[in-house]
XYZ file of C-alpha atoms in Angstrom:
372
model
C 21.838 20.546 17.045
C 21.910 17.230 18.856
C 24.604 14.766 17.974
C 23.692 11.996 15.484
C 21.875 9.093 17.088
C 22.974 5.490 16.896
C 20.957 3.132 14.736
C 18.478 1.040 16.667
C 15.915 -1.546 15.751
C 12.248 -0.426 15.808
C 11.650 -2.394 18.994
C 14.280 -0.440 20.908
C 13.167 2.641 22.819
C 15.353 5.585 23.697
C 14.210 7.012 27.029
C 13.357 10.691 26.972
C 13.862 13.109 29.848
C 11.543 12.444 32.802
C 8.068 13.814 32.116
C 4.507 12.932 33.149
C 4.129 11.087 29.860
C 7.336 9.537 28.569
C 7.930 9.215 24.861
C 10.107 6.921 22.819
C 12.118 7.997 19.815
C 12.690 5.187 17.379
C 15.345 5.221 14.693
C 14.187 3.106 11.767
C 16.815 0.936 10.089
C 18.005 1.779 6.608
C 16.555 0.138 3.532
C 19.910 -1.463 2.844
C 22.825 -1.951 5.180
C 25.261 0.952 5.161
C 22.978 3.291 3.201
C 22.137 6.480 5.132
C 18.543 7.725 5.024
C 19.496 10.962 3.278
C 20.663 8.950 0.259
C 17.473 6.952 -0.218
C 16.054 7.892 -3.608
C 17.624 10.575 -5.776
C 17.829 13.704 -3.659
C 17.103 16.702 -5.846
C 17.867 19.253 -3.139
C 20.173 19.408 -0.166
C 18.165 20.517 2.851
C 19.880 23.269 4.776
C 18.262 25.509 7.349
C 19.142 28.676 5.493
C 18.168 27.545 2.021
C 15.603 29.996 0.685
C 12.593 28.566 -1.110
C 13.396 24.878 -0.566
C 9.853 23.961 0.407
C 8.405 26.018 -2.445
C 10.541 24.220 -5.011
C 9.797 20.903 -3.352
C 6.044 21.431 -3.725
C 6.387 22.357 -7.373
C 8.642 19.403 -8.101
C 6.212 16.934 -6.557
C 3.319 18.431 -8.517
C 5.263 18.266 -11.792
C 5.890 14.557 -11.292
C 2.122 13.954 -11.418
C 2.306 14.197 -15.207
C 4.181 10.902 -15.408
C 1.554 9.089 -13.328
C -1.513 9.642 -15.519
C -1.872 5.977 -16.485
C -2.503 4.939 -12.889
C -5.152 7.610 -12.503
C -6.936 6.281 -15.591
C -6.946 2.779 -14.109
C -9.276 3.985 -11.352
C -12.747 5.495 -11.648
C -14.014 2.702 -13.900
C -17.465 2.909 -12.296
C -17.640 6.673 -12.722
C -16.310 6.385 -16.260
C -18.900 3.728 -17.160
C -21.702 5.922 -15.834
C -20.476 8.975 -17.709
C -20.008 6.992 -20.936
C -23.766 7.335 -21.440
C -23.125 11.001 -22.188
C -21.411 10.077 -25.455
C -24.520 8.158 -26.531
C -26.768 11.052 -25.546
C -24.744 13.564 -27.541
C -23.980 11.394 -30.570
C -27.232 12.237 -32.369
C -28.033 15.426 -30.483
C -30.060 18.095 -32.232
C -31.474 21.394 -31.023
C -35.049 20.091 -30.871
C -34.071 17.478 -28.274
C -32.055 19.812 -26.073
C -34.351 19.634 -23.033
C -34.608 15.845 -23.085
C -30.883 15.348 -23.560
C -29.959 17.817 -20.825
C -32.421 16.239 -18.393
C -30.843 12.841 -19.000
C -27.356 14.337 -18.731
C -28.272 15.810 -15.336
C -29.428 12.377 -14.202
C -26.132 10.837 -15.308
C -24.181 13.404 -13.286
C -26.315 12.689 -10.224
C -25.724 8.941 -10.545
C -21.991 9.686 -10.722
C -22.194 11.510 -7.359
C -21.664 15.030 -8.632
C -24.433 16.116 -6.288
C -27.618 18.055 -7.134
C -26.122 21.540 -6.787
C -23.190 20.847 -9.092
C -25.277 18.862 -11.591
C -27.853 21.629 -11.946
C -25.155 24.308 -12.216
C -23.370 22.437 -15.016
C -26.510 21.594 -16.977
C -27.943 25.119 -16.781
C -24.649 26.539 -17.995
C -24.741 24.161 -20.959
C -28.377 25.053 -21.664
C -27.557 28.770 -21.766
C -24.643 28.238 -24.158
C -26.720 25.994 -26.430
C -29.602 28.470 -26.641
C -27.112 31.291 -27.255
C -25.720 29.376 -30.226
C -22.281 28.886 -28.645
C -22.521 25.094 -28.727
C -23.634 23.570 -32.017
C -22.671 19.897 -31.814
C -22.533 17.016 -29.416
C -18.734 17.139 -29.434
C -18.766 20.819 -28.456
C -21.214 20.088 -25.630
C -18.953 17.301 -24.347
C -15.929 19.608 -24.324
C -17.933 22.352 -22.612
C -19.021 19.824 -19.978
C -15.427 18.824 -19.287
C -14.367 22.453 -19.132
C -17.138 23.212 -16.619
C -15.924 20.448 -14.315
C -12.289 21.546 -14.725
C -13.218 25.145 -13.894
C -15.040 24.011 -10.754
C -11.928 22.146 -9.610
C -9.462 24.920 -10.323
C -11.252 28.227 -9.716
C -11.867 27.844 -5.985
C -8.953 25.587 -5.056
C -5.782 26.650 -6.828
C -3.088 25.710 -4.286
C -2.735 22.001 -5.050
C 0.987 22.098 -4.192
C 2.113 21.436 -0.635
C 2.359 24.744 1.235
C 5.159 24.130 3.725
C 6.183 27.655 4.614
C 9.781 28.814 4.956
C 10.974 27.481 8.330
C 12.088 24.072 9.472
C 10.483 21.896 10.454
C 7.386 22.049 8.292
C 4.561 20.177 10.015
C 1.893 18.148 8.215
C -1.024 16.708 10.187
C -3.103 13.887 8.672
C -6.757 13.599 9.789
C -9.874 11.670 8.787
C -12.464 9.085 9.752
C -11.711 5.458 10.655
C -10.558 3.258 7.811
C -9.948 6.002 5.275
C -6.260 5.219 4.876
C -4.591 7.941 6.966
C -1.550 5.997 8.181
C -0.941 4.437 4.774
C -1.225 7.831 3.090
C 1.228 9.312 5.588
C 3.706 6.538 4.871
C 3.424 6.966 1.118
C 3.803 10.727 1.458
C 6.948 10.142 3.533
C 8.316 7.905 0.789
C 7.692 10.556 -1.866
C 9.280 13.307 0.222
C 12.219 11.095 1.210
C 13.019 10.487 -2.435
C 13.534 14.230 -2.799
C 16.112 14.310 -0.011
C 13.810 15.469 2.789
C 14.698 14.538 6.374
C 11.495 13.085 7.844
C 10.314 12.592 11.422
C 7.059 10.696 11.935
C 4.797 11.190 14.957
C 2.527 8.306 16.011
C -0.417 10.426 17.137
C -2.962 7.629 16.697
C -3.062 6.647 20.366
C -6.456 4.885 20.229
C -5.757 2.075 17.786
C -3.445 -0.561 19.259
C -1.731 -1.459 16.003
C -1.381 2.094 14.704
C 2.125 2.692 16.074
C 3.290 -0.696 14.783
C 1.925 0.132 11.346
C 3.666 3.504 11.315
C 6.931 1.923 12.467
C 6.796 -0.346 9.424
C 6.444 2.717 7.218
C 9.365 4.320 9.038
C 11.457 1.272 8.143
C 10.386 1.367 4.517
C 11.231 5.041 4.131
C 14.292 5.305 6.368
C 12.533 7.844 8.588
C 12.702 8.354 12.331
C 9.582 8.093 14.462
C 8.325 9.268 17.853
C 5.808 7.049 19.651
C 4.065 7.343 23.001
C 4.816 5.036 25.921
C 1.966 3.851 28.101
C -1.725 3.207 27.608
C -3.054 6.671 28.484
C -0.618 8.839 26.574
C -2.304 11.834 24.947
C -2.041 12.373 21.233
C -1.318 16.070 21.748
C 1.665 15.161 23.957
C 3.105 12.802 21.338
C 2.766 15.396 18.572
C 4.175 18.178 20.743
C 7.265 16.158 21.652
C 7.766 15.083 18.039
C 7.680 18.661 16.780
C 10.106 19.714 19.541
C 12.444 16.918 18.482
C 12.083 17.958 14.862
C 12.934 21.549 15.735
C 15.921 20.688 17.921
C 17.478 18.150 15.566
C 16.977 19.903 12.242
C 14.353 17.718 10.600
C 12.804 19.166 7.452
C 9.284 17.766 7.825
C 7.350 16.282 10.754
C 4.478 14.057 9.611
C 1.816 13.731 12.316
C -0.563 10.785 12.280
C -3.831 11.075 14.235
C -6.553 8.714 15.370
C -9.455 8.005 13.075
C -12.656 9.571 14.330
C -16.222 9.988 13.192
C -16.901 13.579 12.260
C -20.042 13.385 14.438
C -18.111 12.560 17.646
C -17.732 15.904 19.399
C -15.207 14.851 22.058
C -12.851 13.233 19.566
C -13.085 16.226 17.258
C -12.183 18.430 20.223
C -9.040 16.356 20.674
C -7.939 17.401 17.185
C -8.118 21.012 18.315
C -5.839 20.153 21.249
C -3.386 18.477 18.869
C -3.326 21.504 16.601
C -2.765 23.874 19.538
C 0.027 21.700 20.971
C 1.879 21.820 17.658
C 1.442 25.586 17.340
C 2.953 26.140 20.797
C 6.209 24.635 19.554
C 6.209 26.097 16.028
C 4.014 29.196 15.630
C 1.438 28.999 12.821
C 1.999 25.247 12.430
C 0.748 22.832 11.210
C 1.615 24.100 7.744
C -0.774 21.594 6.210
C -3.761 19.735 7.666
C -4.649 17.082 5.111
C -8.003 15.315 5.281
C -8.022 11.749 3.950
C -11.261 10.858 2.165
C -12.246 7.363 1.024
C -13.023 7.606 -2.695
C -15.610 4.810 -2.483
C -17.904 6.662 -0.058
C -19.413 9.013 -2.614
C -21.211 12.090 -1.343
C -20.794 10.896 2.249
C -17.386 12.543 2.089
C -19.016 15.987 1.879
C -20.352 16.135 5.481
C -17.028 14.691 6.668
C -15.136 17.473 4.944
C -17.510 20.108 6.318
C -17.079 19.020 9.928
C -13.318 18.524 9.866
C -12.870 21.843 8.116
C -15.028 23.651 10.678
C -13.106 22.144 13.591
C -9.460 22.410 12.496
C -9.398 24.178 9.130
C -8.474 21.699 6.407
C -5.846 22.910 3.928
C -5.954 20.017 1.489
C -7.522 16.669 0.612
C -6.067 13.230 -0.019
C -8.476 11.062 -1.987
C -7.789 7.366 -1.420
C -8.963 3.967 -2.703
C -9.403 5.002 -6.313
C -10.157 1.508 -7.481
C -12.984 0.540 -9.825
C -15.696 1.437 -7.304
C -14.462 4.974 -6.611
C -16.957 7.765 -7.196
C -15.173 10.662 -8.794
C -17.964 13.214 -9.046
C -18.158 13.797 -5.309
C -14.684 15.342 -5.340
C -16.033 18.199 -7.431
C -18.795 18.877 -4.900
C -16.320 19.037 -1.995
C -13.978 21.401 -3.822
C -16.803 23.613 -5.063
C -18.517 23.974 -1.680
C -15.500 24.280 0.599
C -12.787 25.599 -1.707
C -10.320 23.013 -0.382
C -7.880 21.694 -2.999
C -7.218 18.024 -3.637
C -3.455 17.574 -3.184
C -2.945 13.836 -3.560
C -4.803 10.778 -4.813
C -4.183 7.166 -3.818
C -4.238 4.979 -6.914
C -2.938 1.635 -5.608
C -1.236 -0.320 -2.848
C 2.402 0.368 -3.750
C 4.650 2.912 -2.038
C 4.658 4.995 -5.241
C 0.880 5.038 -5.526
C 0.146 8.299 -3.713
C 0.180 10.685 -6.645
C -0.005 14.490 -6.809
C -3.427 15.631 -7.991
C -3.742 17.137 -11.453
C -7.219 18.490 -12.201
C -6.921 18.217 -15.979
C -5.783 14.607 -15.846
C -8.573 13.838 -13.366
C -11.237 15.254 -15.701
C -9.814 13.341 -18.664
C -9.800 10.154 -16.583
C -13.459 10.275 -15.578
C -14.700 11.395 -19.027
C -12.445 9.077 -21.042
């Protein structure tokens, strides 16, 4: 293992060995003077190379902490919740003779809430069958059956909502998505959450297209006490930056390497091909990495997130979703369509601007939030 590095300001570059594309390794300053990065937050585990099951326990711990963050989840989805509130009115005076009318209106409400036609029809037809079979005899029972249907859709096909980081260090997480979805911010917030559990983090500034991307990531490195690798020069390739970062992570015993990437439209073939190159470059250093490829989806885009998820998944194989911007205009129903069609679990949701506002996804809390 390399000897500990001296503490440098973010503007100071440490020259790497001569290569066609030189890289800079930046050591972010601590949050408070004299406080080492490993002590930031309350470290639950000590990270040692031979510790069996560290990443497994880490994933479970992070997921368990979602239960304390329910209030923030309820603060979002106000638009979806307002749309779905009509369901209570529909079911309040429901009787068997009005089943068809009520179910038709319920289907329309689901469509307006961006559940998508396939999901809306599937849910309504399931309710119709149970009503006609005498299994549902009141509006309250129909409402509970509706919530259960949505919960089943979220959990049956996408069970692994915990981070799957394997058993070898470093675990590699690559963040992808379209422009403006919140990739870099999500990466920074994820670093903060991991750092608070005692994880040694190395960031990789793989967004080589956007001029301010590296600066933005350096700020997050400062906030979280993480180290960061950035590219030097205007024509540095993202795959080269990520490859060198993973090598550094492997050589110096980092627990997790978080790889940022450039935002790209899912319809741009050449840029999507670059993601393949990034994935291959990482795998050459650590076989079978990245451990996670997380797609960031803007929660305000509605069903437009479905074609995005399809294309990114086809190109690089998405392992999980981060749903961001869950403010009042977020459209919650579309998440169900993505999970149902692609079987990709939602792993985190962004519920605010603070460093603590990237929360682990809990399907039951999500359903209660949108049907509250």
